[in-house]
Amino acid sequence: MDDNKQILFIMMVIQNSLNISTRLEDVSRELWQFIGSYESCINDPGKCKHIHQKLSHFNQTHSDNSDHIYDVIQGLSKGFYLIKSGLEWQEPAVGHSLVDKPNDTHKARGIQWRLVMTWGGFETITKTLLLKKSNGGLKTENIKSFTVKCDLPNNYNSLNPPDSTRVNLERWLNKNPSIQGKSALADFLSLGNGDQEIIEHWIVKSQPVSTWVEAVRLAKALRNATAHGALSASKVKEWGLQKPLLTLSDNLAEIVVAGMQKLI
């Protein structure tokens, strides 16, 4: 994809993100109208029970206690604003000064951290609704459980792998595992078992990501590689990962929209 096409595509993806952001705001507004104020929950046990019935869709062990309901509302609100902030970051760029125009590396880094923000919101909302303890990340079974409960469309638009012939990518595609059982790419990115599997599936084996669960797992792996400093902005640019990173941010938001609709 030449530079002009890349810029055009990214602009289209950003517009799509704004559309998803609007849907997220709409469903959030409906949800807060349904929930009402904290004071109304404290003073109206019936309201707490009604909210509890909705939360039970995700986990039957949710309590109808007002303090628990308040904690859930706080978690949903925190996650919502993280995702909203990520989606509304229209021209993400990190590392440039206020007087200098951001270059392609700054923009690639911004796209990475946009995903980090969106993942933070997604993880917070998922853990809140599934009642998963805050310590430790989401496991594959948590991701499967949440996506099933969100009743997502069966047809996920497949996310194609990056072009294996790109400069500085082919050298990382050695399919023979190292002594530690990792490909050269997984070893370079310091990936754990779950993250290693999805990254090798997508990049090393050049297989498309074709389900919502795979998309979430890939978003998690790329987020971890970014947050831990293993995936640099220069590698994102060299390997052509800008488009997938933007798409995965949108995917996470779409899942959250579907999940919040279950609470209304």
Short mmCIF file of N, CA and C in Angstrom, two decimals, residues 100-204:
data_model
loop_
_atom_site.label_atom_id
_atom_site.label_comp_id
_atom_site.label_asym_id
_atom_site.label_seq_id
_atom_site.Cartn_x
_atom_site.Cartn_y
_atom_site.Cartn_z
N ASP A 100 6.76 20.97 16.52
CA ASP A 100 7.16 20.15 15.37
C ASP A 100 5.99 19.32 14.87
N LYS A 101 5.91 19.16 13.56
CA LYS A 101 4.88 18.33 12.97
C LYS A 101 5.23 16.86 13.19
N PRO A 102 4.28 16.03 13.64
CA PRO A 102 4.60 14.62 13.89
C PRO A 102 4.96 13.90 12.60
N ASN A 103 5.98 13.03 12.69
CA ASN A 103 6.36 12.23 11.53
C ASN A 103 5.66 10.87 11.60
N ASP A 104 5.96 9.99 10.65
CA ASP A 104 5.27 8.70 10.57
C ASP A 104 5.52 7.83 11.81
N THR A 105 6.71 7.94 12.37
CA THR A 105 7.01 7.16 13.57
C THR A 105 6.19 7.65 14.76
N HIS A 106 6.07 8.96 14.90
CA HIS A 106 5.22 9.52 15.97
C HIS A 106 3.78 9.06 15.81
N LYS A 107 3.30 9.03 14.57
CA LYS A 107 1.92 8.62 14.31
C LYS A 107 1.73 7.14 14.60
N ALA A 108 2.71 6.32 14.23
CA ALA A 108 2.62 4.88 14.50
C ALA A 108 2.59 4.64 16.01
N ARG A 109 3.40 5.37 16.75
CA ARG A 109 3.41 5.24 18.21
C ARG A 109 2.08 5.68 18.80
N GLY A 110 1.51 6.74 18.24
CA GLY A 110 0.20 7.19 18.71
C GLY A 110 -0.88 6.14 18.50
N ILE A 111 -0.84 5.48 17.35
CA ILE A 111 -1.80 4.42 17.05
C ILE A 111 -1.64 3.27 18.03
N GLN A 112 -0.39 2.97 18.39
CA GLN A 112 -0.15 1.92 19.39
C GLN A 112 -0.80 2.27 20.72
N TRP A 113 -0.57 3.49 21.18
CA TRP A 113 -1.07 3.86 22.50
C TRP A 113 -2.57 4.12 22.50
N ARG A 114 -3.09 4.37 21.35
CA ARG A 114 -4.56 4.43 21.21
C ARG A 114 -5.15 3.06 21.53
N LEU A 115 -4.50 2.00 21.01
CA LEU A 115 -4.96 0.64 21.31
C LEU A 115 -4.77 0.32 22.79
N VAL A 116 -3.67 0.78 23.38
CA VAL A 116 -3.44 0.54 24.80
C VAL A 116 -4.56 1.15 25.63
N MET A 117 -4.98 2.37 25.30
CA MET A 117 -6.07 3.02 26.01
C MET A 117 -7.38 2.26 25.83
N THR A 118 -7.65 1.89 24.59
CA THR A 118 -8.91 1.19 24.31
C THR A 118 -8.94 -0.16 25.00
N TRP A 119 -7.80 -0.86 24.98
CA TRP A 119 -7.74 -2.15 25.67
C TRP A 119 -7.98 -1.97 27.17
N GLY A 120 -7.40 -0.91 27.76
CA GLY A 120 -7.61 -0.67 29.18
C GLY A 120 -9.08 -0.53 29.52
N GLY A 121 -9.83 0.20 28.68
CA GLY A 121 -11.26 0.34 28.90
C GLY A 121 -12.00 -0.96 28.71
N PHE A 122 -11.65 -1.70 27.66
CA PHE A 122 -12.29 -2.99 27.38
C PHE A 122 -12.06 -3.95 28.53
N GLU A 123 -10.82 -4.04 28.98
CA GLU A 123 -10.49 -4.98 30.07
C GLU A 123 -11.21 -4.61 31.35
N THR A 124 -11.29 -3.31 31.65
CA THR A 124 -11.97 -2.86 32.86
C THR A 124 -13.44 -3.24 32.84
N ILE A 125 -14.11 -3.00 31.72
CA ILE A 125 -15.53 -3.32 31.60
C ILE A 125 -15.76 -4.83 31.64
N THR A 126 -14.92 -5.58 30.94
CA THR A 126 -15.06 -7.03 30.93
C THR A 126 -14.89 -7.61 32.33
N LYS A 127 -13.85 -7.19 33.04
CA LYS A 127 -13.62 -7.69 34.39
C LYS A 127 -14.77 -7.30 35.32
N THR A 128 -15.28 -6.09 35.15
CA THR A 128 -16.38 -5.61 36.00
C THR A 128 -17.62 -6.47 35.81
N LEU A 129 -17.96 -6.76 34.56
CA LEU A 129 -19.19 -7.51 34.29
C LEU A 129 -19.05 -8.99 34.57
N LEU A 130 -17.87 -9.53 34.35
CA LEU A 130 -17.66 -10.96 34.61
C LEU A 130 -17.29 -11.23 36.07
N LEU A 131 -17.09 -10.17 36.86
CA LEU A 131 -16.66 -10.28 38.26
C LEU A 131 -15.32 -10.99 38.37
N LYS A 132 -14.40 -10.65 37.46
CA LYS A 132 -13.07 -11.22 37.52
C LYS A 132 -12.20 -10.34 38.41
N LYS A 133 -11.41 -10.96 39.26
CA LYS A 133 -10.55 -10.20 40.16
C LYS A 133 -9.61 -9.32 39.36
N SER A 134 -9.31 -8.15 39.93
CA SER A 134 -8.53 -7.16 39.20
C SER A 134 -7.10 -7.60 38.91
N ASN A 135 -6.53 -8.46 39.77
CA ASN A 135 -5.15 -8.88 39.52
C ASN A 135 -5.12 -9.93 38.40
N GLY A 136 -4.17 -9.76 37.49
CA GLY A 136 -4.06 -10.69 36.36
C GLY A 136 -4.88 -10.22 35.18
N GLY A 137 -4.39 -10.54 33.99
CA GLY A 137 -5.08 -10.14 32.76
C GLY A 137 -6.20 -11.08 32.38
N LEU A 138 -6.87 -10.76 31.30
CA LEU A 138 -7.94 -11.60 30.80
C LEU A 138 -7.37 -12.85 30.16
N LYS A 139 -7.94 -13.98 30.49
CA LYS A 139 -7.55 -15.24 29.88
C LYS A 139 -8.48 -15.52 28.70
N THR A 140 -8.08 -16.48 27.86
CA THR A 140 -8.88 -16.79 26.68
C THR A 140 -10.31 -17.18 27.06
N GLU A 141 -10.45 -17.95 28.15
CA GLU A 141 -11.80 -18.36 28.55
C GLU A 141 -12.65 -17.16 28.97
N ASN A 142 -12.03 -16.14 29.58
CA ASN A 142 -12.77 -14.92 29.93
C ASN A 142 -13.24 -14.20 28.67
N ILE A 143 -12.35 -14.12 27.68
CA ILE A 143 -12.68 -13.45 26.42
C ILE A 143 -13.82 -14.18 25.72
N LYS A 144 -13.74 -15.51 25.68
CA LYS A 144 -14.80 -16.31 25.04
C LYS A 144 -16.13 -16.09 25.75
N SER A 145 -16.09 -16.14 27.08
CA SER A 145 -17.32 -15.97 27.85
C SER A 145 -17.96 -14.61 27.60
N PHE A 146 -17.15 -13.57 27.61
CA PHE A 146 -17.70 -12.22 27.44
C PHE A 146 -18.27 -12.02 26.04
N THR A 147 -17.54 -12.45 25.02
CA THR A 147 -18.03 -12.24 23.66
C THR A 147 -19.31 -13.03 23.40
N VAL A 148 -19.42 -14.22 23.98
CA VAL A 148 -20.65 -15.01 23.82
C VAL A 148 -21.82 -14.28 24.47
N LYS A 149 -21.61 -13.75 25.66
CA LYS A 149 -22.69 -13.08 26.39
C LYS A 149 -23.10 -11.76 25.73
N CYS A 150 -22.21 -11.20 24.90
CA CYS A 150 -22.53 -9.95 24.20
C CYS A 150 -23.38 -10.20 22.95
N ASP A 151 -23.56 -11.48 22.57
CA ASP A 151 -24.36 -11.83 21.38
C ASP A 151 -23.90 -11.06 20.14
N LEU A 152 -22.63 -11.16 19.85
CA LEU A 152 -22.06 -10.46 18.69
C LEU A 152 -22.49 -11.13 17.39
N PRO A 153 -22.47 -10.38 16.29
CA PRO A 153 -22.76 -10.99 14.99
C PRO A 153 -21.79 -12.12 14.71
N ASN A 154 -22.26 -13.19 14.10
CA ASN A 154 -21.40 -14.34 13.83
C ASN A 154 -20.31 -14.02 12.81
N ASN A 155 -20.61 -13.10 11.90
CA ASN A 155 -19.66 -12.80 10.84
C ASN A 155 -18.71 -11.68 11.26
N TYR A 156 -17.49 -12.06 11.60
CA TYR A 156 -16.44 -11.08 11.89
C TYR A 156 -15.68 -10.81 10.59
N ASN A 157 -15.48 -9.54 10.27
CA ASN A 157 -14.72 -9.20 9.07
C ASN A 157 -13.25 -9.54 9.28
N SER A 158 -12.78 -10.56 8.59
CA SER A 158 -11.44 -11.08 8.82
C SER A 158 -10.37 -9.98 8.73
N LEU A 159 -9.39 -10.09 9.60
CA LEU A 159 -8.27 -9.17 9.62
C LEU A 159 -7.06 -9.88 9.01
N ASN A 160 -6.67 -9.45 7.83
CA ASN A 160 -5.59 -10.13 7.12
C ASN A 160 -4.24 -9.86 7.79
N PRO A 161 -3.32 -10.81 7.69
CA PRO A 161 -1.98 -10.62 8.28
C PRO A 161 -1.19 -9.60 7.48
N PRO A 162 -0.15 -9.04 8.09
CA PRO A 162 0.70 -8.10 7.35
C PRO A 162 1.44 -8.82 6.23
N ASP A 163 1.81 -8.07 5.23
CA ASP A 163 2.52 -8.61 4.06
C ASP A 163 3.87 -9.17 4.49
N SER A 164 4.05 -10.47 4.32
CA SER A 164 5.28 -11.13 4.78
C SER A 164 6.50 -10.73 3.97
N THR A 165 6.31 -10.06 2.83
CA THR A 165 7.45 -9.66 2.00
C THR A 165 7.95 -8.26 2.35
N ARG A 166 7.31 -7.61 3.32
CA ARG A 166 7.74 -6.26 3.68
C ARG A 166 9.18 -6.27 4.19
N VAL A 167 9.88 -5.20 3.91
CA VAL A 167 11.25 -5.05 4.40
C VAL A 167 11.26 -5.13 5.93
N ASN A 168 12.23 -5.84 6.47
CA ASN A 168 12.43 -5.98 7.91
C ASN A 168 11.37 -6.82 8.62
N LEU A 169 10.50 -7.49 7.87
CA LEU A 169 9.57 -8.42 8.50
C LEU A 169 9.94 -9.86 8.19
N GLU A 170 10.35 -10.11 6.95
CA GLU A 170 10.62 -11.48 6.52
C GLU A 170 11.64 -12.17 7.41
N ARG A 171 12.62 -11.43 7.90
CA ARG A 171 13.68 -12.03 8.72
C ARG A 171 13.15 -12.57 10.04
N TRP A 172 11.98 -12.08 10.47
CA TRP A 172 11.41 -12.54 11.74
C TRP A 172 10.45 -13.72 11.56
N LEU A 173 10.29 -14.18 10.33
CA LEU A 173 9.26 -15.19 10.06
C LEU A 173 9.79 -16.62 10.02
N ASN A 174 10.88 -16.87 10.69
CA ASN A 174 11.39 -18.23 10.80
C ASN A 174 10.37 -19.08 11.54
N LYS A 175 9.82 -20.07 10.85
CA LYS A 175 8.75 -20.86 11.44
C LYS A 175 9.26 -21.98 12.34
N ASN A 176 10.58 -22.19 12.35
CA ASN A 176 11.14 -23.21 13.22
C ASN A 176 11.35 -22.63 14.61
N PRO A 177 10.80 -23.26 15.63
CA PRO A 177 10.90 -22.71 16.97
C PRO A 177 12.34 -22.74 17.49
N SER A 178 12.64 -21.81 18.38
CA SER A 178 13.94 -21.79 19.03
C SER A 178 13.97 -22.85 20.13
N ILE A 179 15.03 -22.89 20.87
CA ILE A 179 15.15 -23.87 21.95
C ILE A 179 14.02 -23.71 22.96
N GLN A 180 13.59 -22.46 23.17
CA GLN A 180 12.51 -22.19 24.13
C GLN A 180 11.13 -22.46 23.54
N GLY A 181 11.06 -22.94 22.29
CA GLY A 181 9.78 -23.24 21.67
C GLY A 181 9.09 -22.04 21.08
N LYS A 182 9.82 -20.94 20.90
CA LYS A 182 9.25 -19.73 20.34
C LYS A 182 9.84 -19.45 18.97
N SER A 183 9.03 -18.83 18.10
CA SER A 183 9.55 -18.34 16.84
C SER A 183 10.46 -17.15 17.13
N ALA A 184 11.24 -16.74 16.13
CA ALA A 184 12.11 -15.58 16.30
C ALA A 184 11.29 -14.35 16.66
N LEU A 185 10.11 -14.21 16.04
CA LEU A 185 9.27 -13.04 16.30
C LEU A 185 8.74 -13.04 17.73
N ALA A 186 8.22 -14.19 18.17
CA ALA A 186 7.68 -14.27 19.53
C ALA A 186 8.77 -14.03 20.57
N ASP A 187 9.96 -14.52 20.29
CA ASP A 187 11.07 -14.31 21.20
C ASP A 187 11.45 -12.83 21.25
N PHE A 188 11.47 -12.19 20.09
CA PHE A 188 11.81 -10.76 20.01
C PHE A 188 10.81 -9.92 20.78
N LEU A 189 9.53 -10.28 20.70
CA LEU A 189 8.48 -9.51 21.36
C LEU A 189 8.26 -9.93 22.81
N SER A 190 9.02 -10.92 23.28
CA SER A 190 8.93 -11.39 24.68
C SER A 190 7.50 -11.78 25.05
N LEU A 191 6.87 -12.57 24.17
CA LEU A 191 5.47 -12.91 24.37
C LEU A 191 5.29 -14.13 25.26
N GLY A 192 4.24 -14.09 26.10
CA GLY A 192 3.84 -15.25 26.87
C GLY A 192 3.10 -16.23 25.99
N ASN A 193 2.73 -17.37 26.56
CA ASN A 193 2.16 -18.46 25.77
C ASN A 193 0.93 -18.07 24.96
N GLY A 194 -0.06 -17.46 25.63
CA GLY A 194 -1.28 -17.10 24.92
C GLY A 194 -1.05 -16.06 23.85
N ASP A 195 -0.27 -15.05 24.16
CA ASP A 195 0.04 -14.00 23.19
C ASP A 195 0.90 -14.56 22.06
N GLN A 196 1.81 -15.44 22.40
CA GLN A 196 2.68 -16.05 21.39
C GLN A 196 1.85 -16.79 20.35
N GLU A 197 0.87 -17.55 20.82
CA GLU A 197 0.07 -18.38 19.91
C GLU A 197 -0.66 -17.54 18.87
N ILE A 198 -1.32 -16.46 19.30
CA ILE A 198 -2.11 -15.68 18.35
C ILE A 198 -1.22 -14.87 17.43
N ILE A 199 -0.08 -14.37 17.92
CA ILE A 199 0.84 -13.61 17.07
C ILE A 199 1.46 -14.53 16.02
N GLU A 200 1.84 -15.73 16.41
CA GLU A 200 2.42 -16.67 15.45
C GLU A 200 1.38 -17.12 14.42
N HIS A 201 0.15 -17.29 14.86
CA HIS A 201 -0.94 -17.64 13.95
C HIS A 201 -1.11 -16.56 12.89
N TRP A 202 -1.08 -15.30 13.32
CA TRP A 202 -1.40 -14.18 12.44
C TRP A 202 -0.21 -13.73 11.59
N ILE A 203 0.95 -13.59 12.20
CA ILE A 203 2.10 -13.06 11.47
C ILE A 203 2.99 -14.16 10.92
N VAL A 204 3.43 -15.10 11.77
CA VAL A 204 4.39 -16.12 11.32
C VAL A 204 3.75 -17.08 10.34
#
